[in-house]
Coordinates of C-alpha atoms in Angstrom, one line a residue:
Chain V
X26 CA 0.0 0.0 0.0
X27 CA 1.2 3.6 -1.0
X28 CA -0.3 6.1 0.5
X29 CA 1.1 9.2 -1.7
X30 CA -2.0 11.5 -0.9
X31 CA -4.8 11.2 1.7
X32 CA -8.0 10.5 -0.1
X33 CA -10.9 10.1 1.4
X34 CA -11.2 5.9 0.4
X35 CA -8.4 5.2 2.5
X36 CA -10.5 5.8 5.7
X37 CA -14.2 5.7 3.9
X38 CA -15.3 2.1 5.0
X39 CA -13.2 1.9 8.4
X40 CA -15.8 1.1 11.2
X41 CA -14.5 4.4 13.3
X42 CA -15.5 6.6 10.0
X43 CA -18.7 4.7 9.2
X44 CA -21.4 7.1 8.9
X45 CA -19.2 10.2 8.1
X46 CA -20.1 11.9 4.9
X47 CA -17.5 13.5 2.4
X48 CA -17.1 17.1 3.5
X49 CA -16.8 14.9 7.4
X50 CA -14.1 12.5 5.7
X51 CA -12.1 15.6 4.8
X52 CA -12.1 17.3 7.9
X53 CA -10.8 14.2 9.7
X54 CA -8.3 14.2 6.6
X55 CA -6.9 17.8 7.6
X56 CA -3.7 17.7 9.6
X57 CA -3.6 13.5 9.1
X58 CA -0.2 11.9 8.6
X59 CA 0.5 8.7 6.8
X60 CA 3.4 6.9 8.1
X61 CA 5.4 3.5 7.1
X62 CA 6.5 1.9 10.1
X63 CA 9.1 -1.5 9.1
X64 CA 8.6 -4.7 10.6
X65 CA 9.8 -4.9 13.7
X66 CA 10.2 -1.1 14.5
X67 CA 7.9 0.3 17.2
X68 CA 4.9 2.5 16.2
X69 CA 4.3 4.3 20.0
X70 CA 6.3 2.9 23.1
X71 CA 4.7 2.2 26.6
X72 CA 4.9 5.0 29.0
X73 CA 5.8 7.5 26.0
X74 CA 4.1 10.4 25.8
X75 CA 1.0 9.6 24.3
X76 CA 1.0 12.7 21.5
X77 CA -0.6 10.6 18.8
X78 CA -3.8 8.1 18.0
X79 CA -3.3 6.2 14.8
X80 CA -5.6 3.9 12.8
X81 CA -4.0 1.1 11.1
X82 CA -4.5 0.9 7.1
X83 CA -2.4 -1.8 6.1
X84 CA -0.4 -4.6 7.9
X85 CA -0.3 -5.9 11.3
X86 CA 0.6 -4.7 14.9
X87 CA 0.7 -6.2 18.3
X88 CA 0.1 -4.8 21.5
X89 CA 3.0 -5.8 24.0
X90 CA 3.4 -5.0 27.7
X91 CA 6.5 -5.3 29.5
X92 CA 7.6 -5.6 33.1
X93 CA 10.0 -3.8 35.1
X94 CA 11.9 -6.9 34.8
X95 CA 11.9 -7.1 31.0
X96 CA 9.4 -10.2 30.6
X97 CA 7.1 -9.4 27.9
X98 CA 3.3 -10.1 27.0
X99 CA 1.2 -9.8 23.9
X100 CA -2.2 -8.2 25.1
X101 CA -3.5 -8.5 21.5
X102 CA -3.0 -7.8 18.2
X103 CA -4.2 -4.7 15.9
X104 CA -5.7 -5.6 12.0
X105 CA -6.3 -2.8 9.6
X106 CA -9.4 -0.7 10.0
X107 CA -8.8 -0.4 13.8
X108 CA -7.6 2.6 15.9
X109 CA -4.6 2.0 18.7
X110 CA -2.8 4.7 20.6
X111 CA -6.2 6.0 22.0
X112 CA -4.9 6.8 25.1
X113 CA -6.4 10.5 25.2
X114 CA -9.9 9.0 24.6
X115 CA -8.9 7.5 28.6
X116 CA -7.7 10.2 30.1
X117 CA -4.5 8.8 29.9
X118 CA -1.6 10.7 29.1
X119 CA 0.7 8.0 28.7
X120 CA 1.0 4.9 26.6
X121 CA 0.1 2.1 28.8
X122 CA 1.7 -0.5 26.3
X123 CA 3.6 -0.2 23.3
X124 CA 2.9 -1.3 19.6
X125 CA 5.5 -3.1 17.5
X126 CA 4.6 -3.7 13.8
X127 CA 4.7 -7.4 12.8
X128 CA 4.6 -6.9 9.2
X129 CA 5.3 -3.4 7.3
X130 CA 2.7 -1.5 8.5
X131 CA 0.5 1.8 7.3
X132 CA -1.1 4.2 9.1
X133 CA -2.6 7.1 9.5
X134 CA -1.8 9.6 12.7
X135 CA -3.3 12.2 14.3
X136 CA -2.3 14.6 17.6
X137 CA -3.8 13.0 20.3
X138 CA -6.2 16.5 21.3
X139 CA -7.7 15.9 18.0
X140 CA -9.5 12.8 19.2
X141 CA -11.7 14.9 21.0
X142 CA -12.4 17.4 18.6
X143 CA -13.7 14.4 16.3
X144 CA -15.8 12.8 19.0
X145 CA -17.8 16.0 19.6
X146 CA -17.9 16.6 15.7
X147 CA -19.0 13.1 15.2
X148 CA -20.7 11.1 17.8
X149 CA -20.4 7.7 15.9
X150 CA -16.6 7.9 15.8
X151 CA -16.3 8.2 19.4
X152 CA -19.1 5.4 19.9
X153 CA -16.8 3.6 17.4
X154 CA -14.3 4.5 20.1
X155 CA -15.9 3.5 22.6
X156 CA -16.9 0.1 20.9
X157 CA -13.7 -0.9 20.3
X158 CA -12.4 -0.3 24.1
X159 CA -15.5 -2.4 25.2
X160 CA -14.2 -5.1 23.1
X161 CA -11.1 -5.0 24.0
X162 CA -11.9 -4.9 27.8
X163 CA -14.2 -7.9 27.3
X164 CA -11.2 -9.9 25.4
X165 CA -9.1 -9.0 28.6
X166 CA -11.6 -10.1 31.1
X167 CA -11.6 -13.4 29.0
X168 CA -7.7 -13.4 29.1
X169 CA -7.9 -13.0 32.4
X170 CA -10.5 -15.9 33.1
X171 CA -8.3 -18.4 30.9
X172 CA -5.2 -17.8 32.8
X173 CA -6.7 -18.1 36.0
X174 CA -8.8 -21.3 35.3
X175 CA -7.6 -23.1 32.4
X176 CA -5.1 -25.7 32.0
X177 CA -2.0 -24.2 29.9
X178 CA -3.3 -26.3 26.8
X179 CA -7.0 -24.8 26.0
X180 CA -5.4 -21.8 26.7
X181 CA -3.1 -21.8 23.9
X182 CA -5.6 -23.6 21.5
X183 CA -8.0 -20.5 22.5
X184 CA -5.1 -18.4 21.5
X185 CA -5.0 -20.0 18.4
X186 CA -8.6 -20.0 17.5
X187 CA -8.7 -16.6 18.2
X188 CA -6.1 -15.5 15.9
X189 CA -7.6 -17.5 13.1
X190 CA -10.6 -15.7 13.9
X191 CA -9.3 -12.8 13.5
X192 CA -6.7 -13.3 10.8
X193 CA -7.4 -16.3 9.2
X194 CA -7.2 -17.4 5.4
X195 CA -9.2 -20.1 4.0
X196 CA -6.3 -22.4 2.5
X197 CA -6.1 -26.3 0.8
X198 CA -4.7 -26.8 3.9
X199 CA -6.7 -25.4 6.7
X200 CA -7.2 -22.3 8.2
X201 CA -3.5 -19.9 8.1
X202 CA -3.0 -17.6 10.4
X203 CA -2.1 -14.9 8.1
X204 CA 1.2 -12.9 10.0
X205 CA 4.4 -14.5 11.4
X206 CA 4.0 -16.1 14.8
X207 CA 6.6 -17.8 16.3
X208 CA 5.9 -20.4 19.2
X209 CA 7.7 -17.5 21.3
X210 CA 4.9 -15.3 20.0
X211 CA 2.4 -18.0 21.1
X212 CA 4.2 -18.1 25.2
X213 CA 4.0 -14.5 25.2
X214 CA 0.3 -14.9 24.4
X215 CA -0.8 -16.8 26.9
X216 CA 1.8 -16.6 29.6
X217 CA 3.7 -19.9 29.3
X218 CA 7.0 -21.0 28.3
X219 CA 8.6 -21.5 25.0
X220 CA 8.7 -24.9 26.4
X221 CA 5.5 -25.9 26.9
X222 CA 4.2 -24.3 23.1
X223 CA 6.7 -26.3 21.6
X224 CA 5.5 -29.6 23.2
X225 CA 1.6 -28.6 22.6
X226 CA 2.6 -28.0 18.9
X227 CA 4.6 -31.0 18.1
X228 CA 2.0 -33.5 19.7
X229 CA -0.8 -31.4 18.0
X230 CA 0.6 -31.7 14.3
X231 CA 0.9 -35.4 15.4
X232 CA -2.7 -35.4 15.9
X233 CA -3.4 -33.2 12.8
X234 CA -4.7 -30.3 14.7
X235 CA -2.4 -27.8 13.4
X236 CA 0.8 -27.5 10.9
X237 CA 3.4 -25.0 11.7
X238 CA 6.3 -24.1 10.1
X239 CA 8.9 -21.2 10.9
X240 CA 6.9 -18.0 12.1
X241 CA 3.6 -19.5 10.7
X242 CA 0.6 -21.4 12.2
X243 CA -2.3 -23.1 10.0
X244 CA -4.9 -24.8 12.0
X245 CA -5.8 -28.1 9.6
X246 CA -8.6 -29.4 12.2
X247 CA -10.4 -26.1 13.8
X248 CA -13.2 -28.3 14.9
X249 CA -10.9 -30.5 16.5
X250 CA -8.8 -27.6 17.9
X251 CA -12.3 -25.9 19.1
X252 CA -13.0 -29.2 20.9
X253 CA -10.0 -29.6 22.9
X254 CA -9.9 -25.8 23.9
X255 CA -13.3 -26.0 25.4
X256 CA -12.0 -29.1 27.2
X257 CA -14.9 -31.1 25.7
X258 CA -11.9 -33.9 24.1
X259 CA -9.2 -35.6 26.3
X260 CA -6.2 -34.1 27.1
X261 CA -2.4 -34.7 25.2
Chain J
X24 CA -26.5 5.4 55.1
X25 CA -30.5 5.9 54.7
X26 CA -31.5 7.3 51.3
X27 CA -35.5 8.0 51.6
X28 CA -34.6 11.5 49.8
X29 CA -32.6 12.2 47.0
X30 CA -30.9 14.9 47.6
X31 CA -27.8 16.8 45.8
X32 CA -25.2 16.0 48.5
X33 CA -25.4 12.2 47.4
X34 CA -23.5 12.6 44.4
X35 CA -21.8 15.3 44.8
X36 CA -18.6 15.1 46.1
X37 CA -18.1 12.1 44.3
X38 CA -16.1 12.0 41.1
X39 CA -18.3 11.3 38.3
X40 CA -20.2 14.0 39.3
X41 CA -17.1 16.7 39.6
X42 CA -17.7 20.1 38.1
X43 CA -21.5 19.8 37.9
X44 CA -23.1 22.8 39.7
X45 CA -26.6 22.6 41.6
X46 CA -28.8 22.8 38.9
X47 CA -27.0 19.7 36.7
X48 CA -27.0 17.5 39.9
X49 CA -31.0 18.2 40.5
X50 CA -31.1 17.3 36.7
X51 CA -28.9 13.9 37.3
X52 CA -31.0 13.2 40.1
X53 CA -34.5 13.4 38.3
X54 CA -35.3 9.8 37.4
X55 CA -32.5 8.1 39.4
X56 CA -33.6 5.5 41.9
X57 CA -31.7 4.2 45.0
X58 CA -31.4 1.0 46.1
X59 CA -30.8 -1.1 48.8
X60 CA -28.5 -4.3 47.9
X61 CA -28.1 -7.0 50.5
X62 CA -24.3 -8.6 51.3
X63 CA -24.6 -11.3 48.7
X64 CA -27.0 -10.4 46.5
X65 CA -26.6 -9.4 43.0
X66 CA -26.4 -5.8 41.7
X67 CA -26.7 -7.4 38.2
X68 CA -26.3 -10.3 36.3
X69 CA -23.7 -11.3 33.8
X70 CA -24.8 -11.7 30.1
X71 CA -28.0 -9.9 31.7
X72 CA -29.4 -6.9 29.5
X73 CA -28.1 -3.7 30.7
X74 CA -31.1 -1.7 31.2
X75 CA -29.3 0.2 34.0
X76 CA -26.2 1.7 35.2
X77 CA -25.3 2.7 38.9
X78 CA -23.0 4.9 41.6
X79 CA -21.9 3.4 44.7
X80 CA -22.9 5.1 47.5
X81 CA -21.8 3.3 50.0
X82 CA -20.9 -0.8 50.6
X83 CA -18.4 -3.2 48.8
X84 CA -19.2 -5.0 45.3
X85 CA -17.0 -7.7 43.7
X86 CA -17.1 -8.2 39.9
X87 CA -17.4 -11.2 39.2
X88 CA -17.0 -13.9 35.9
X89 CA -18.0 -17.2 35.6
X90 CA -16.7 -19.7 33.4
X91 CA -18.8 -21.8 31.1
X92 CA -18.3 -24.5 33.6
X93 CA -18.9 -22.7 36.7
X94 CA -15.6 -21.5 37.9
X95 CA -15.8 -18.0 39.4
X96 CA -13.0 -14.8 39.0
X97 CA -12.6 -11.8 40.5
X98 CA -12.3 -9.2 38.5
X99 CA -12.1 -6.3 40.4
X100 CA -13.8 -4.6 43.7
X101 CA -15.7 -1.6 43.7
X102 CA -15.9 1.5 46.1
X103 CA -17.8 3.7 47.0
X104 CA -18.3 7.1 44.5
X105 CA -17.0 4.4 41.5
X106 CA -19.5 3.7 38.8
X107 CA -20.9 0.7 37.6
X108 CA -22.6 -1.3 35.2
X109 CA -21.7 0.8 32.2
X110 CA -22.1 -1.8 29.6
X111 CA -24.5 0.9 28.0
X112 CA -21.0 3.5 27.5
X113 CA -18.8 1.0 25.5
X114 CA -22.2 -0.1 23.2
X115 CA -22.2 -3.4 25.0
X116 CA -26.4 -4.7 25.1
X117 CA -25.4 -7.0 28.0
X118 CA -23.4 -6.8 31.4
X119 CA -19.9 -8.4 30.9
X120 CA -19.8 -9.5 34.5
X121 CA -21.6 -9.9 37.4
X122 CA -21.7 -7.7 40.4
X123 CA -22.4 -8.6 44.0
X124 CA -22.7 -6.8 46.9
X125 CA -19.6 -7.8 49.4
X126 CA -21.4 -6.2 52.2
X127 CA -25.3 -4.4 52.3
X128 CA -25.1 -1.6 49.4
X129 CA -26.3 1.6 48.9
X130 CA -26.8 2.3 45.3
X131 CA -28.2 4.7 42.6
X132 CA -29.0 3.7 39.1
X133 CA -30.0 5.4 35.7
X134 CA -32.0 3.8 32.8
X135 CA -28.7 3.0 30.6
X136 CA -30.2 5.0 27.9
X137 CA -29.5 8.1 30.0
X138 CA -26.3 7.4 30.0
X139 CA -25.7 9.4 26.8
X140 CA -27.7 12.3 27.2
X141 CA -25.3 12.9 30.5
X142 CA -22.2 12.3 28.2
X143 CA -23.4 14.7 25.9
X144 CA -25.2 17.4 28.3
X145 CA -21.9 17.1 30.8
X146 CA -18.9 16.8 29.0
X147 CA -16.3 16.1 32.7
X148 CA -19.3 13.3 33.2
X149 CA -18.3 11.4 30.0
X150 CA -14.9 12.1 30.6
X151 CA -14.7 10.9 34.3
X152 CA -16.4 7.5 33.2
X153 CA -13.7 7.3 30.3
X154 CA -11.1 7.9 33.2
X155 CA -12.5 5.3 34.7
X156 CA -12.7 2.6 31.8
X157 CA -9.0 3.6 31.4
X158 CA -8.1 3.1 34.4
X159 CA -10.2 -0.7 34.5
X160 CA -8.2 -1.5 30.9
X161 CA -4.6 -0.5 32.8
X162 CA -5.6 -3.0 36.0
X163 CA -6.3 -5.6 33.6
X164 CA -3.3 -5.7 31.7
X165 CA -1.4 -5.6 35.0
X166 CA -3.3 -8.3 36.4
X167 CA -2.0 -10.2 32.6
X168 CA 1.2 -9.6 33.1
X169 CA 1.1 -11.0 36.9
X170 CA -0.8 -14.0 35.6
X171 CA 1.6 -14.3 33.1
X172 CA 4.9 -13.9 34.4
X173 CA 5.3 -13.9 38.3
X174 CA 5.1 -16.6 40.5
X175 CA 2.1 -17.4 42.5
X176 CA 3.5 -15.6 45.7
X177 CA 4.3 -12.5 43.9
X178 CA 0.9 -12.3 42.4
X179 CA -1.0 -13.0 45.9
X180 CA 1.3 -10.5 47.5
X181 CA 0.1 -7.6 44.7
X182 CA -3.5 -8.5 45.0
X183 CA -3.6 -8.2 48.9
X184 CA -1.1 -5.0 48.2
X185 CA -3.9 -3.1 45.9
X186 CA -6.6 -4.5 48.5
X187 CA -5.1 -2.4 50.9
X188 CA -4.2 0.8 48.6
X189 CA -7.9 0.5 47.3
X190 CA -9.8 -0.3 50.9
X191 CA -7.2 -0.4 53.8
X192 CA -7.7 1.0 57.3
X193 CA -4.7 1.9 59.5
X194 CA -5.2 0.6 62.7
X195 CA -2.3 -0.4 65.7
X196 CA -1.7 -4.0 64.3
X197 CA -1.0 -2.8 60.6
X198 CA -3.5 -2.3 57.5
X199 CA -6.6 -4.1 57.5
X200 CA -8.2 -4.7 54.6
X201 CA -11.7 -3.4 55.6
X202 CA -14.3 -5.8 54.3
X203 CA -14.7 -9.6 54.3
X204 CA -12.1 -11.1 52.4
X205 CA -12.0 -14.6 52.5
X206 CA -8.9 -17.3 51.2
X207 CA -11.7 -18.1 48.1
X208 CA -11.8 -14.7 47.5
X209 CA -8.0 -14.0 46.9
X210 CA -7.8 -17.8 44.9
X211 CA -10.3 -16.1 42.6
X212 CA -8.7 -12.7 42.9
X213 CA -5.0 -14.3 41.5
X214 CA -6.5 -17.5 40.0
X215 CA -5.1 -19.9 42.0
X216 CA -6.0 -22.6 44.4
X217 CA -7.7 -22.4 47.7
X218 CA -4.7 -24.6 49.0
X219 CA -2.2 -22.5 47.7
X220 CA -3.4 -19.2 49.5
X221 CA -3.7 -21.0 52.7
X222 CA -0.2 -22.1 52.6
X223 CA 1.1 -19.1 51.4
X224 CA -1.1 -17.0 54.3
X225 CA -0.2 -19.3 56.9
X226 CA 3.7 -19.0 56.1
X227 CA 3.1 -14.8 56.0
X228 CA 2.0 -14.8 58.9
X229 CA 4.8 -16.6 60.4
X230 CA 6.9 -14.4 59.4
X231 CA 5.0 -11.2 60.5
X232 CA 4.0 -10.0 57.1
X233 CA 0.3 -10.2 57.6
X234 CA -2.3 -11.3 60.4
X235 CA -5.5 -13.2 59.0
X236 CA -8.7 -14.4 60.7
X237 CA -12.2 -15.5 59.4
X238 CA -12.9 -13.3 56.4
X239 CA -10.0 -10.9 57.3
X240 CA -7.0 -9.5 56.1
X241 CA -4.8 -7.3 57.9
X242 CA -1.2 -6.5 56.4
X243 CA 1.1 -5.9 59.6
X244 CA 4.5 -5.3 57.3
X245 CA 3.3 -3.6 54.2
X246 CA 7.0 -3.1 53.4
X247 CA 7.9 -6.5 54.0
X248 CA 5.7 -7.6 51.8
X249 CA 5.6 -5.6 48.9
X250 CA 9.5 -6.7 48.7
X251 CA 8.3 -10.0 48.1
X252 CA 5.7 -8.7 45.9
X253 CA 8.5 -6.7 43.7
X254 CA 10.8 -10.2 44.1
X255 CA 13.2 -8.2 45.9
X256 CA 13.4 -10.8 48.9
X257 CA 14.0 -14.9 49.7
X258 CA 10.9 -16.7 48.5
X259 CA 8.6 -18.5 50.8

């Protein structure tokens, strides 16, 4: 994606802009920035000064958290069409997390006072807003309720079943999980070791559940997956 | 606290409500109804429609999630002044969680639907809630992190820690954690096992850190045990 001038169909059928009319479109336009950001290189950094909101138009991004200690966690990823950096739209001032592109990514930035400007201008993006924080604070109360009562296994095949959810392609194969994730990815995910994802992968392609290769996951049995991550199939 | 009248010093000292002069409180007033919420009972109901959202006034709540299969987190606890069940503020048709009153409550609630036309008529009303949702999405990515990374110990030694920030009362013996808190209640707090917190309470409290009877908690060395919390000391 090339984003050489900021049209109005780059942000047109993104649920935050849904509703907005033309003349509305351009307004939001006004003072936007496109950026690139390469693979690997941080779009906004946890505890930065949170100066910007971004929606993403191309790519991938995850969300990771780290501890004073230097562990790190993957609180979710980010696919195009969605807004991250919203930390304004808290009250926050800060980032509380930071957000690391997985691919190339493309987005579009805006200063972070500007976020309130557009809600009052245009209820449905900051019910859009507002939407997408509910979500994600429902995902984390989930997150929360695996890790504190599920065995280490569903939790990772939820993991799984999520992202293919999210980001799955239809394949010969199965269901591909359509970004690189490595089995260190997956740990982060889901707060286990490197370890254990490696032993829960190998016995699962042995069971043709999944196949994995470097940095990529396709799930070749998703009803057999879904099974054992609601604990309805016996364990490995 | 008796609330047979409705009247403006209810609500506001309290933060939601910050900024609003006389005549907005009488208006946020007009329509709301208190309520009286046994220890135990619910407040609402998860996956129950949202038809209303409240203020604490004074009591204890727990949120709480159940599993599919019955197990039961904590989420977070309430105080008084917070709000609560505002499914209705993040487009949600249905309470994520359920709440339950830790001790009798004292509450007010709102249609949902009002919900908005406060947003919109008191702009430091939406904001404050936002504040709040903010501050709900930073607590649970903290709680992931423990989950994920830290030990057990380390993780029951945070909970009791914010327990005490959030609710504790200075009195000669140390910090007590002023409602009823019982072993269950941190398992489901930290998601582990009923067994584990026992052991890990009865060891504390050989070595001074906290002193613990029926259904209370009281911290004796909060600087003892926030070293172990940080991993700054032996284990257990």
């Amino acid at each position: 994606m090339n984003v050489s001038r900021l049209d109005r169909y780059l942000i047109s059928g993104l649920p935050p802009f849904e509703g907005l009319d033309a003349a509305d479109l351009d307004t939001v336009l006004q003072g936007a920035r496109s950026l690139r950001v390469e693979k690997d290189a941080a779009i906004f950094e946890q505890d930065g000064e949170a100066h910007s909101f971004f929606v993403l138009l191309d790519g991938k991004a995850r969300v990771v958290k780290s501890t004073v200690d230097g562990q790190q966690v993957i609180v979710r990823y980010i696919v195009p069409g969605e807004l991250l950096g919203i930390a304004h739209a808290l009250a926050r001032r800060t980032y509380p997390a930071s957000a690391i592109a997985v691919v190339d990514c493309v987005l579009l930035s805006w200063p972070s006072r500007r976020w309130s400007e557009f809600a009052a201008a245009f209820p449905t993006f900051g019910m859009a807003t507002y939407k997408t924080v509910g979500t994600r604070l429902g995902d984390m109360q989930t997150q929360i309720i695996e890790m504190a009562t599920e065995q280490v296994e569903r939790r990772v095949a939820h993991a799984l079943l999520r992202l293919a959810h999210q980001s799955g392609r239809k394949t010969d194969k199965g269901i591909l999980i359509d970004f690189p994730l490595s089995r260190q990815d997956i740990a982060e995910m889901t707060g286990t070791t490197l370890h254990t994802v490696s032993r829960l992968m190998t016995a699962w392609e042995e069971k043709g559940l999944v196949g994995s290769g470097r940095m990529q996951v396709c799930i070749t049995d998703p009803h057999g997956l879904f099974l054992l991550a609601e604990g309805r199939t016996g364990r490995t």
